[in-house]
Short mmCIF file of C-alpha atoms in Angstrom, two decimals:
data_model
loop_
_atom_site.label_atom_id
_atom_site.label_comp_id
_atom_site.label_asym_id
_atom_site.label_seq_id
_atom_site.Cartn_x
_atom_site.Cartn_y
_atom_site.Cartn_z
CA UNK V 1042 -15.22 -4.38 -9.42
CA UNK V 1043 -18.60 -4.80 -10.90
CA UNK V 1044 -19.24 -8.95 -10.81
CA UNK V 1045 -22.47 -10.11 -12.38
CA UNK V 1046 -24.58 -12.90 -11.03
CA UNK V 1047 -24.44 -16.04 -12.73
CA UNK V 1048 -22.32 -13.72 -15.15
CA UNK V 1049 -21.77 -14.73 -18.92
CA UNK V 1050 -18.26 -16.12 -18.60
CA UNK V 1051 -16.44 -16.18 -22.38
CA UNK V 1052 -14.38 -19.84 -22.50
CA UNK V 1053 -11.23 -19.63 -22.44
CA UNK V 1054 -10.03 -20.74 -26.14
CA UNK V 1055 -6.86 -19.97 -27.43
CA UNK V 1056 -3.54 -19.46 -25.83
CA UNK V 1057 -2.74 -17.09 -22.92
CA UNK V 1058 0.50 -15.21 -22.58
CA UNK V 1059 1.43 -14.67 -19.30
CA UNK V 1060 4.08 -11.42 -19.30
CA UNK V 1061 5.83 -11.17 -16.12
CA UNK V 1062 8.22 -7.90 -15.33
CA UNK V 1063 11.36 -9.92 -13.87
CA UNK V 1064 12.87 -13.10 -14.67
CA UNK V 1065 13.95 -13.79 -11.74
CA UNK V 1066 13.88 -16.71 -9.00
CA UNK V 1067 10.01 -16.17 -8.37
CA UNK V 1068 9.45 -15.75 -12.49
CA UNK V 1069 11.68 -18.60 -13.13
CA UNK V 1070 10.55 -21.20 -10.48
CA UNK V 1071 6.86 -20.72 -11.87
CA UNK V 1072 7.23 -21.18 -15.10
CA UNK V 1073 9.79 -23.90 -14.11
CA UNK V 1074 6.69 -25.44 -12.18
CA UNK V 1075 4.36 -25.34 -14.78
CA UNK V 1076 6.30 -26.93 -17.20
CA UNK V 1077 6.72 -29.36 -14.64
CA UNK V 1078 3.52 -30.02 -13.67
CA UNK V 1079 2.96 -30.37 -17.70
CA UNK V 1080 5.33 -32.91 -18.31
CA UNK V 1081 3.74 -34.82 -15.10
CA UNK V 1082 7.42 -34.38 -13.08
CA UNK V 1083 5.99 -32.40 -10.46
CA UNK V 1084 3.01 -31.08 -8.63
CA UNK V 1085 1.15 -27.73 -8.74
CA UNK V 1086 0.88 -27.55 -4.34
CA UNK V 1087 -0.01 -24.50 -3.48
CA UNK V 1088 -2.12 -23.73 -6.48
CA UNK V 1089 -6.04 -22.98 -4.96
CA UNK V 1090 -6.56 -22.58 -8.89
CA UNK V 1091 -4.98 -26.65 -9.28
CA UNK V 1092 -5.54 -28.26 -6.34
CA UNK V 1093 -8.01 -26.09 -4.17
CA UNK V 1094 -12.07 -27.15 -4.19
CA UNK V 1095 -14.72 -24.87 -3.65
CA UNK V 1096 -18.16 -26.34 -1.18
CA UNK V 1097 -21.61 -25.61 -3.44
CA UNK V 1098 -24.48 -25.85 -1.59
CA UNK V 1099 -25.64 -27.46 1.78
CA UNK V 1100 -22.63 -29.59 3.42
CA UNK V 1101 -24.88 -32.50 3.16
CA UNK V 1102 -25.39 -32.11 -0.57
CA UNK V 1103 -21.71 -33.51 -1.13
CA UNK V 1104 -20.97 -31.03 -3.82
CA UNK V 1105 -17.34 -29.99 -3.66
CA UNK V 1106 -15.97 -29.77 -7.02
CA UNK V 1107 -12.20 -28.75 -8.03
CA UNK V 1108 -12.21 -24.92 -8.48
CA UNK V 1109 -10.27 -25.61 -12.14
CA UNK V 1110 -13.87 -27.42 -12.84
CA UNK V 1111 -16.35 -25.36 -11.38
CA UNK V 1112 -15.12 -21.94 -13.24
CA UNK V 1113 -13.62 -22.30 -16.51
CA UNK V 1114 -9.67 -21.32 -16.61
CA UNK V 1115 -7.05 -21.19 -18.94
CA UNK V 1116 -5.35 -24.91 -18.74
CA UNK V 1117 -1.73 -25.07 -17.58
CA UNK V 1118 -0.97 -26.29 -21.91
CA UNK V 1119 -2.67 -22.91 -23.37
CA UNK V 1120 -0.14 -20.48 -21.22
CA UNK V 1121 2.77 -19.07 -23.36
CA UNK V 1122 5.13 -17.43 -21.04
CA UNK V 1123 6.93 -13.96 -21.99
CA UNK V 1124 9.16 -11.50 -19.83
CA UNK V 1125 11.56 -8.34 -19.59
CA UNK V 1126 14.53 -8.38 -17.12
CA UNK V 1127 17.80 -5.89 -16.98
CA UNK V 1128 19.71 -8.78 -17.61
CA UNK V 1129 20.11 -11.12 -20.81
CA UNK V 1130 20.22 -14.54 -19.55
CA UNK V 1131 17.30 -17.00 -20.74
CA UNK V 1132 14.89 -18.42 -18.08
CA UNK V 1133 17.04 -22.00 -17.82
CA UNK V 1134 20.16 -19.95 -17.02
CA UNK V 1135 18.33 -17.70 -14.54
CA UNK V 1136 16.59 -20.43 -13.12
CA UNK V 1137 20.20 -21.83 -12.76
CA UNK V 1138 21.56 -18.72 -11.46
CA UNK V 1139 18.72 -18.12 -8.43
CA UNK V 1140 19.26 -21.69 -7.14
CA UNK V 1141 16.29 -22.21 -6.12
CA UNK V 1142 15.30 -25.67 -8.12
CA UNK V 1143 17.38 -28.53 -8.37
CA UNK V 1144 19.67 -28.52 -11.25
CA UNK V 1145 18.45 -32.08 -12.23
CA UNK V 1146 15.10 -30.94 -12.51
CA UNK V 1147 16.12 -27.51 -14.68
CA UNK V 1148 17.98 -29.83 -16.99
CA UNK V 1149 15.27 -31.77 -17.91
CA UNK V 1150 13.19 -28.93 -18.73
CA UNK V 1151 15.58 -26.57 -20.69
CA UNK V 1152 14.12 -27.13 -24.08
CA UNK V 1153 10.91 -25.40 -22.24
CA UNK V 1154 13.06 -22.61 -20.40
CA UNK V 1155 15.73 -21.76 -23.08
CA UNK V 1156 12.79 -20.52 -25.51
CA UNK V 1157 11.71 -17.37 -22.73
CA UNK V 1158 14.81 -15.14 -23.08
CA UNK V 1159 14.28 -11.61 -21.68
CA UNK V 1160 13.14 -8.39 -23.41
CA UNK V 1161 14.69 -5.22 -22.75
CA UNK V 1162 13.35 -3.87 -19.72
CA UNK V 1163 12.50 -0.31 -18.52
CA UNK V 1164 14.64 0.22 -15.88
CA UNK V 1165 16.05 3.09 -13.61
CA UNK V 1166 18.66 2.74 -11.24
CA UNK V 1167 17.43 5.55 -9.11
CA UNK V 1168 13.79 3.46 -8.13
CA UNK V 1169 16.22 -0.04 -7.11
CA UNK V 1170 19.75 1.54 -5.87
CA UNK V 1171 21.20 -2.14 -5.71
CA UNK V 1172 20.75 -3.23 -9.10
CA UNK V 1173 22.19 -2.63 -12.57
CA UNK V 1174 21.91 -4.37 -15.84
CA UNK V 1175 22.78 -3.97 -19.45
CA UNK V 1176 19.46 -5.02 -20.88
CA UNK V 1177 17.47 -1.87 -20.80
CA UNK V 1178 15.62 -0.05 -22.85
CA UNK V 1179 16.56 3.64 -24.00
CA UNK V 1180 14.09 6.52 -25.13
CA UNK V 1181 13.96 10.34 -24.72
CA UNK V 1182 11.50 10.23 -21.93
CA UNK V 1183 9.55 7.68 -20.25
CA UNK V 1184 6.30 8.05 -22.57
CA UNK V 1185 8.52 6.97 -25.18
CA UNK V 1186 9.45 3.95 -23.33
CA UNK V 1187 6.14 2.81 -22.47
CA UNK V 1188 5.02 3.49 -26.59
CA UNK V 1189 7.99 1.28 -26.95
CA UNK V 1190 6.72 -1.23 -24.44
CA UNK V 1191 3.04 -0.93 -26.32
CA UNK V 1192 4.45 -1.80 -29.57
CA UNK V 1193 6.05 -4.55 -27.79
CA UNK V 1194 3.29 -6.16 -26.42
CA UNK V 1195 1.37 -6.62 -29.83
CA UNK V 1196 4.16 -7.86 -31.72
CA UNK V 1197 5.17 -10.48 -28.76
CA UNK V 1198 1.27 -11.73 -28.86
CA UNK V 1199 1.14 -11.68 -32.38
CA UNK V 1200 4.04 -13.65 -32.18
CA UNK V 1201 2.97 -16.40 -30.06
CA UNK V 1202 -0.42 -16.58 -31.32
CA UNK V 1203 -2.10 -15.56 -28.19
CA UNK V 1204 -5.84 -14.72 -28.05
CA UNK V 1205 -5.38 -12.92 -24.46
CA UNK V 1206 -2.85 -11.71 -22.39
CA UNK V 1207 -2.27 -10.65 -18.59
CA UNK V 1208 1.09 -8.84 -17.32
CA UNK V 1209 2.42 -9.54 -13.48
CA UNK V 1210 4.68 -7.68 -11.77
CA UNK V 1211 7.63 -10.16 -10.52
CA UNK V 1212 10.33 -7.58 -10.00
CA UNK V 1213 12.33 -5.95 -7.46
CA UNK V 1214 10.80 -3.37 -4.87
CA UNK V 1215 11.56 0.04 -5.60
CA UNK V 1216 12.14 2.51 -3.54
CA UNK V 1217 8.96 4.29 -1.45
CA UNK V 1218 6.99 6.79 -3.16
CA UNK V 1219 3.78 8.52 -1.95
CA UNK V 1220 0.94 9.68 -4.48
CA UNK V 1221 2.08 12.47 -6.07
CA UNK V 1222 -0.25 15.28 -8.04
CA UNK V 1223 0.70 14.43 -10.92
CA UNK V 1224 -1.24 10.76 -10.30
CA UNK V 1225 -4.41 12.43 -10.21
CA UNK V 1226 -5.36 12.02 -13.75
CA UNK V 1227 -4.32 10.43 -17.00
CA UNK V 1228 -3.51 13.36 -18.34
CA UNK V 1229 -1.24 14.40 -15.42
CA UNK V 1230 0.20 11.14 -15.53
CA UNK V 1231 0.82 11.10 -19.40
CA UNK V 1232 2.77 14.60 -19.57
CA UNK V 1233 4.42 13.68 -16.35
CA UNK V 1234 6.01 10.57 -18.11
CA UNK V 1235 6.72 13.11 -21.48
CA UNK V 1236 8.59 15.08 -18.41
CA UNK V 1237 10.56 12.42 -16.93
CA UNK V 1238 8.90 13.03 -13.66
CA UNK V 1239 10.59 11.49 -10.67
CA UNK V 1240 7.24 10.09 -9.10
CA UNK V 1241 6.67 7.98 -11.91
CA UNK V 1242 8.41 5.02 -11.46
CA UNK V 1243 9.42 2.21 -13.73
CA UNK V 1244 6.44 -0.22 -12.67
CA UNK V 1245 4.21 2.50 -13.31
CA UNK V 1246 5.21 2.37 -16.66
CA UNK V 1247 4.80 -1.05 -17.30
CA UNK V 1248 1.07 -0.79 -15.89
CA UNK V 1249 0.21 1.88 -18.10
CA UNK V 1250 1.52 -0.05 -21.07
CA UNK V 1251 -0.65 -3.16 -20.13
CA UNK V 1252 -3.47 -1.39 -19.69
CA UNK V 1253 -3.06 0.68 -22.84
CA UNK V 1254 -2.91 -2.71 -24.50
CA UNK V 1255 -6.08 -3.84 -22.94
CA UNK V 1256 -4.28 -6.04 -20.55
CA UNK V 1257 -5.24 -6.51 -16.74
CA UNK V 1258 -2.47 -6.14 -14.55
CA UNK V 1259 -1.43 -7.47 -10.77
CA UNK V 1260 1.36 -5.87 -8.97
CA UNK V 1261 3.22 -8.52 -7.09
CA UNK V 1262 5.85 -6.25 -5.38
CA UNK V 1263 4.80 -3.30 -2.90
CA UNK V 1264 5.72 -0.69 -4.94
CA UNK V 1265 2.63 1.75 -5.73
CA UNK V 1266 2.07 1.02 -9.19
CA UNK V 1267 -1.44 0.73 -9.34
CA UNK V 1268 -2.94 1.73 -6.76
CA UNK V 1269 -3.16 5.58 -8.00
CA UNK V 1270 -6.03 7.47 -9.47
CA UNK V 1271 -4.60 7.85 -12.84
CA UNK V 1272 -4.14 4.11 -13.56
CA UNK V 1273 -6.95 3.10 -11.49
CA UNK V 1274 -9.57 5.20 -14.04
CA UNK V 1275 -7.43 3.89 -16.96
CA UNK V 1276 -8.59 0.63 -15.97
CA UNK V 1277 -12.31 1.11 -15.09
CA UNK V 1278 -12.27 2.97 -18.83
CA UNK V 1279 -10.80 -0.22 -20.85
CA UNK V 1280 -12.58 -2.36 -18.69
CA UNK V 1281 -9.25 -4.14 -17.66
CA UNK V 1282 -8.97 -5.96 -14.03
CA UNK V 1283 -6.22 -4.76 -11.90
CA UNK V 1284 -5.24 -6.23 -8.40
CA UNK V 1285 -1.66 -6.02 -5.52
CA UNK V 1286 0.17 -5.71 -4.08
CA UNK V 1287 2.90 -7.34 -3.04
CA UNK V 1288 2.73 -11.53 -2.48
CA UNK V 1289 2.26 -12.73 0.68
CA UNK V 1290 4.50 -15.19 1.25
CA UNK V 1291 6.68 -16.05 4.07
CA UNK V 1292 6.03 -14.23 7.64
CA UNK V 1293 3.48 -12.09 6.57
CA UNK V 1294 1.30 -15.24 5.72
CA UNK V 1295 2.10 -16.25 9.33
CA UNK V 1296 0.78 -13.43 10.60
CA UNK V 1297 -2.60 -13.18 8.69
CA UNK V 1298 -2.99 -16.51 10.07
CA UNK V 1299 -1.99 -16.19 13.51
CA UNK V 1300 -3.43 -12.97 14.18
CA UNK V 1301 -6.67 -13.69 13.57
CA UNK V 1302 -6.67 -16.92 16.05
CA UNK V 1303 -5.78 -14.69 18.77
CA UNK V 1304 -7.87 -11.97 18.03
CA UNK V 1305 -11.02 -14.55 17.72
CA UNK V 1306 -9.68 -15.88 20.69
CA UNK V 1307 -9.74 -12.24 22.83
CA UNK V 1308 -6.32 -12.59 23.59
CA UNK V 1309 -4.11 -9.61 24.07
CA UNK V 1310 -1.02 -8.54 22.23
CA UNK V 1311 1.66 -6.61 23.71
CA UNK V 1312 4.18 -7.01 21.10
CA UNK V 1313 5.18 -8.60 17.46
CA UNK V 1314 9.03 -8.54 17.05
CA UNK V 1315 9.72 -10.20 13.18
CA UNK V 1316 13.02 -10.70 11.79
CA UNK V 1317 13.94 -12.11 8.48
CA UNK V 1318 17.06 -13.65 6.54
CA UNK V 1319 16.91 -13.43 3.18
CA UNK V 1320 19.94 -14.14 0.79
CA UNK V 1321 18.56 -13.92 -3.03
CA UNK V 1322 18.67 -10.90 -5.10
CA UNK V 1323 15.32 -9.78 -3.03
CA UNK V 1324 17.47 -9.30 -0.21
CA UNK V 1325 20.38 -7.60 -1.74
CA UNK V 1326 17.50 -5.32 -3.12
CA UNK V 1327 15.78 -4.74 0.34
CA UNK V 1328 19.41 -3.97 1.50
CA UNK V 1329 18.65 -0.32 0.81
CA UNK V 1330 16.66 1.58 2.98
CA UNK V 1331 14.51 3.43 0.85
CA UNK V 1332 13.42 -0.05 -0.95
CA UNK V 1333 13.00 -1.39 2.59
CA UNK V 1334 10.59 1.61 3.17
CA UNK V 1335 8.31 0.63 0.58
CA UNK V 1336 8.37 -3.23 2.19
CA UNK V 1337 8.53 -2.61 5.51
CA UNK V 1338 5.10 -0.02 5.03
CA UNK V 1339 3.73 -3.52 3.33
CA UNK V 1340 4.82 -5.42 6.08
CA UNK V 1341 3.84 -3.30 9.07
CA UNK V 1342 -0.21 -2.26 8.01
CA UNK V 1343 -1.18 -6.14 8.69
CA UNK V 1344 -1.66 -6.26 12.36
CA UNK V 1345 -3.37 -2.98 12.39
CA UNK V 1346 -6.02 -4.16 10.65
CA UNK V 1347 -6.49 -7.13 11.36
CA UNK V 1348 -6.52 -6.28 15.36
CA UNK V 1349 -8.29 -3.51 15.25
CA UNK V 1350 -6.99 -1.51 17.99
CA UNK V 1351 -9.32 1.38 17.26
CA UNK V 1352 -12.01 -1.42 18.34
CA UNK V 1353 -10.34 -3.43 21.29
CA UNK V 1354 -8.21 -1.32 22.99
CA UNK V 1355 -8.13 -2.84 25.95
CA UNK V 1356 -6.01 -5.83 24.04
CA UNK V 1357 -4.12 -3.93 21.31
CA UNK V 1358 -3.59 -0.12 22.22
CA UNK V 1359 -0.13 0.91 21.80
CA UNK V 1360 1.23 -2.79 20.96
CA UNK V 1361 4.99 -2.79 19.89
CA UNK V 1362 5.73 -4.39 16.06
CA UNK V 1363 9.04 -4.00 14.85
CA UNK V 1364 10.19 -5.73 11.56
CA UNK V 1365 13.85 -6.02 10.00
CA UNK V 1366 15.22 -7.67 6.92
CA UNK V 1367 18.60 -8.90 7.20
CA UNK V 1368 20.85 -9.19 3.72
CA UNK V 1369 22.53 -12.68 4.52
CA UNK V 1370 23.94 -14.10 0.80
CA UNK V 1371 24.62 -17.36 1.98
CA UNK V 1372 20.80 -18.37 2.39
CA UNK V 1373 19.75 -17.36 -0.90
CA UNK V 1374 16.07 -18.05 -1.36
CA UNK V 1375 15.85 -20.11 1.65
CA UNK V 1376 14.44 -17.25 4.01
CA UNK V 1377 14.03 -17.60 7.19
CA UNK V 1378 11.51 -15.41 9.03
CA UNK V 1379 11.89 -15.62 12.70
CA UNK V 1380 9.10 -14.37 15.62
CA UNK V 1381 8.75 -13.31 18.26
CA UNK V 1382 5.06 -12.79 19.75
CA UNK V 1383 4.41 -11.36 23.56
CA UNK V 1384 0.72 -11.93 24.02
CA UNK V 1385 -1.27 -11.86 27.36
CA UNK V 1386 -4.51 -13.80 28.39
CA UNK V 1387 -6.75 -14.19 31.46
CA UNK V 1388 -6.14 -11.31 34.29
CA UNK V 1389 -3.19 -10.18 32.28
CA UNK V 1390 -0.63 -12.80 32.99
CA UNK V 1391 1.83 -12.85 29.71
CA UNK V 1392 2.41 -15.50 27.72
CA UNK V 1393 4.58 -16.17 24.43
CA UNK V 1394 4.67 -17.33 21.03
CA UNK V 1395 7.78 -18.37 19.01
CA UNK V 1396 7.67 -18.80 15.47
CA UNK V 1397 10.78 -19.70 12.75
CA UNK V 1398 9.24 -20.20 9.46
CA UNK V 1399 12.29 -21.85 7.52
CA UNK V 1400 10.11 -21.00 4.03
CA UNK V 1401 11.24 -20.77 0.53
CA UNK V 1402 10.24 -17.37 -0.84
CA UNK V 1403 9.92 -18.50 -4.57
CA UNK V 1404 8.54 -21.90 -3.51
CA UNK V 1405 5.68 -19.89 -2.12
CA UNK V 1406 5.48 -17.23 -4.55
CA UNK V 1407 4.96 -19.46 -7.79
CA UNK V 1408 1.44 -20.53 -7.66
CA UNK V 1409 0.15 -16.79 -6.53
CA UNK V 1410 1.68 -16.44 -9.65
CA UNK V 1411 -0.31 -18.99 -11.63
CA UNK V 1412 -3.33 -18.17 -9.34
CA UNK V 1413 -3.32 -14.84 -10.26
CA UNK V 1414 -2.70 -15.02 -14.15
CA UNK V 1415 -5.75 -17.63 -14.32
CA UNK V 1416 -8.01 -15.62 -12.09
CA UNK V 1417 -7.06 -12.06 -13.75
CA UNK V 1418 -8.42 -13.65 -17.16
CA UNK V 1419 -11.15 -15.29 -15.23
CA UNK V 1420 -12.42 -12.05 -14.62
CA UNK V 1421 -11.19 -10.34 -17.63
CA UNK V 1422 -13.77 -12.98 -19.90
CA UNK V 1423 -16.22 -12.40 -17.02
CA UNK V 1424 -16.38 -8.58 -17.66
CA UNK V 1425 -14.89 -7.55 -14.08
CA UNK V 1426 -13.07 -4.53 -14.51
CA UNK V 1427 -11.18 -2.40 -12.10
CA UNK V 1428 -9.63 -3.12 -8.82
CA UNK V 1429 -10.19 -7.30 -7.95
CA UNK V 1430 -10.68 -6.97 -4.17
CA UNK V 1431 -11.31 -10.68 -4.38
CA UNK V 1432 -7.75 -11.85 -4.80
CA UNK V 1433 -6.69 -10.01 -1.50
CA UNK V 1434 -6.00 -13.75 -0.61
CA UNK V 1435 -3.05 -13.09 -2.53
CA UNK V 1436 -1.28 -9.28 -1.31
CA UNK V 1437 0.36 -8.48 1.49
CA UNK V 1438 -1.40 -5.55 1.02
CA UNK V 1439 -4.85 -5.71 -0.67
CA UNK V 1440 -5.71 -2.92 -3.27
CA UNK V 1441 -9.15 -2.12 -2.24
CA UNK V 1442 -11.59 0.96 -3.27
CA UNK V 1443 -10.45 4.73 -2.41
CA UNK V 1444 -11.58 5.21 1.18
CA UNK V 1445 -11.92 1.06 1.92
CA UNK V 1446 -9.68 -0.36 4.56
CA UNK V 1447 -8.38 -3.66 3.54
CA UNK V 1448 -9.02 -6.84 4.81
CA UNK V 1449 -6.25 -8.82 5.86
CA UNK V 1450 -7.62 -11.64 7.57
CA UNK V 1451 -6.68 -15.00 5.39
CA UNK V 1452 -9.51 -16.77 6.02
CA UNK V 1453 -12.13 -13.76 5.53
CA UNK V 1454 -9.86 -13.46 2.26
CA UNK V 1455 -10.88 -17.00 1.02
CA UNK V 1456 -14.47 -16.91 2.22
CA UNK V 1457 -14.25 -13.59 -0.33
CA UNK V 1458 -12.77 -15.32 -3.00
CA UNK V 1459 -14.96 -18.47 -3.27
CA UNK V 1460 -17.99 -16.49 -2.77
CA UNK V 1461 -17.19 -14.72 -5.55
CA UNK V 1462 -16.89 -18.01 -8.00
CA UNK V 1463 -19.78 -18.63 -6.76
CA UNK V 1464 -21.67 -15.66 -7.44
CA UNK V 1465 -20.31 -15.61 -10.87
CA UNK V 1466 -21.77 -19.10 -11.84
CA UNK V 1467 -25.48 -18.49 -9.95
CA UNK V 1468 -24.53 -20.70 -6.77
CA UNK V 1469 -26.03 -19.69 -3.26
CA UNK V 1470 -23.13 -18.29 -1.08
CA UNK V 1471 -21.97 -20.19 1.85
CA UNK V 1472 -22.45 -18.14 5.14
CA UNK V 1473 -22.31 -20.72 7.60
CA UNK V 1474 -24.93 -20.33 9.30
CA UNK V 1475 -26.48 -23.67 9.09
CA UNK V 1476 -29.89 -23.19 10.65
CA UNK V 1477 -31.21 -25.48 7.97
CA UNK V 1478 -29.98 -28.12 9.13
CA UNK V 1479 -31.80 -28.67 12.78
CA UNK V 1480 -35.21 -26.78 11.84
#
């Protein structure tokens, strides 16, 4: 991720097509929101790209610009909006069909949301057991589907007059798969697709289309994609950014920002029992247990880090975390993610938290969303290439170096993020320290 001080930034002319794999609630409720925000029917809250400001020098300087002002983005009218799903309905139907807006406010953007209607997608049933569709592409082997995918992309930006475009995944988890030989290298990789190997997996083949294309990429689900030599070197040789995976969203945004209180705090943890209810196709999805797998390794890998057992053990040896996701259909994207958190303080004595985050999933999810597909061609015009450890603010779990543990902390995840604007337009970065003030 080589970033440039005060770094030549390209503006961002022209329109940017934002291709996202699944058109589902969380694809659907953000370009549902932006076309909101557009017509001035709605806010862009949770947006650090819309609504977040970024501190530039001393505190007593009184420099705190928006973050949209300080770096130049893409503006919410310049993004064209493409996708692929398994199944044929339009984003206004989908949208409809998830449940997670209010119908009122679909209606009076259909015009917007009846114009993205679905390509065929690549799609096996053996990666997401739960789901089937009739949308899907068919080819001889799965090289053939991603040439088919390549072609794709160019005519669908040619089409919409786009001068750049980024690709997010937004679809389903698939089921767990651990790096695999035939990841190693591109050219492993490439006769492995010609081969219909099992280890390469459907989002794999959407990344390697994107970045054929010379198109960054962000994995928003926590299926290994990415985050494998072959792709990873495929990237640093276009010069494309890449960044997951998986949103963080509900609980495990909790945790990231619980955690770290009581491990600043030195208090002790001798368990973390979370629970979740979760009634939208996610859920039905997650049903499976070797989809779960792949979430519940997401899931599981934040306290670890973030604790630091290794370091304190006297506080978080051998601490108990359990997590479950519960398939409840009546809740549909209104998850519920309930904990609780058996913690310990002064001479031992045991204390407890509670937590019952009553969250909406796609709510949350749509401005990582926009976040993402303005700061992936941020960096893109910025010449950043490779993995964007910067946007770990985003991922449950950050995609970080070979060898790098990731950093999990939310707030250490910001402090990254901003310092990284402002190393890229030649500002001093903010430590803290603030010795200046009282010599």
């Amino acid at each position: 991720m080589p970033v440039r001080k005060d770094a030549e930034i390209i503006e961002p002319k022209g329109r940017l097509g934002v291709l996202l794999v699944g058109l589902g609630a969380v694809s659907t409720t953000f370009i549902a929101g932006v076309e909101a925000v557009k017509k001035g029917i709605g806010q862009p809250v949770g947006s650090l790209t819309q609504m977040g400001t970024i501190r530039l020098g001393k505190r007593t300087d009184n420099r705190v610009p928006l973050i949209k002002d300080f770096v130049p983005l893409a503006k919410l009218e310049d993004l064209v909006f493409g996708a692929w799903d398994i199944f044929e309905d339009s984003a206004y139907e989908a949208a409809m069909h998830a449940g997670v807006l209010e119908k009122d406010l679909l209606k009076k953007l259909k015009p917007q949301l009846q114009k993205v209607k679905p390509m065929k997608a690549v799609f096996d049933q053996n990666y997401v057991k739960r789901l089937n569709g009739v949308n899907v592409k068919t080819g001889p082997n799965k090289f053939k589907l991603a040439q088919q995918l390549i072609a794709e992309i160019a005519e669908w930006k040619k089409k919409n007059r786009c001068s750049r475009v980024i690709m997010i995944w937004a679809a389903s988890t698939e089921i767990f798969l651990k790096q695999h030989p035939v990841h190693k290298t591109l050219e492993s990789f490439e006769r492995a697709m010609r081969e219909n190997h099992r280890s390469i997996a459907p989002s794999m083949i959407y990344a390697y289309a994107a970045l054929k294309s010379g198109i960054p990429f962000a994995n928003g689900a926590p299926n290994l994609t990415v985050d494998i030599p072959a792709l990873r070197t495929l990237a640093e040789k276009n010069n494309l950014a890449i960044c997951g995976k998986d949103f963080k969203t509900g609980q495990t945004l909790m945790k990231t920002i619980i955690a770290p209180g009581l491990k600043a705090r030195m208090l002790g943890l001798h368990g973390w029992y979370s629970t979740n209810i979760l009634g939208n196709r996610d859920g039905e999805v997650l049903d499976d247990p070797e989809s779960f797998k792949t979430k519940e390794e997401s899931k599981l890998s934040v306290l670890e880090y973030i604790l630091q057992p290794e370091v304190y053990p006297n506080l978080y040896k051998d601490f108990s975390h359990v997590v479950r996701i519960n398939y409840y259909p009546p809740r549909g994207d209104n998850k519920e993610g309930w904990d609780n958190i058996d913690i310990f303080g002064w001479l031992g004595y045991p204390m407890q938290i509670k937590i019952d985050f009553l969250c909406r999933d796609s709510i949350l999810a749509a401005p990582i969303v926009l976040d993402l597909a303005l700061f992936l061609d941020l960096a893109q015009r910025s010449g950043m290439k490779g993995i964007q450890e910067w946007l770990s603010f985003y991922f449950k779990s950050p995609q970080t170096a070979p060898g790098l543990y990731p950093e999990h902390d939310v707030f250490i995840q910001l402090m990254k993020l901003k310092n990284t604007l402002r190393y890229l337009r030649g500002e001093d970065l903010i430590t803290h320290l603030g010795t200046e003030y009282y010599d």
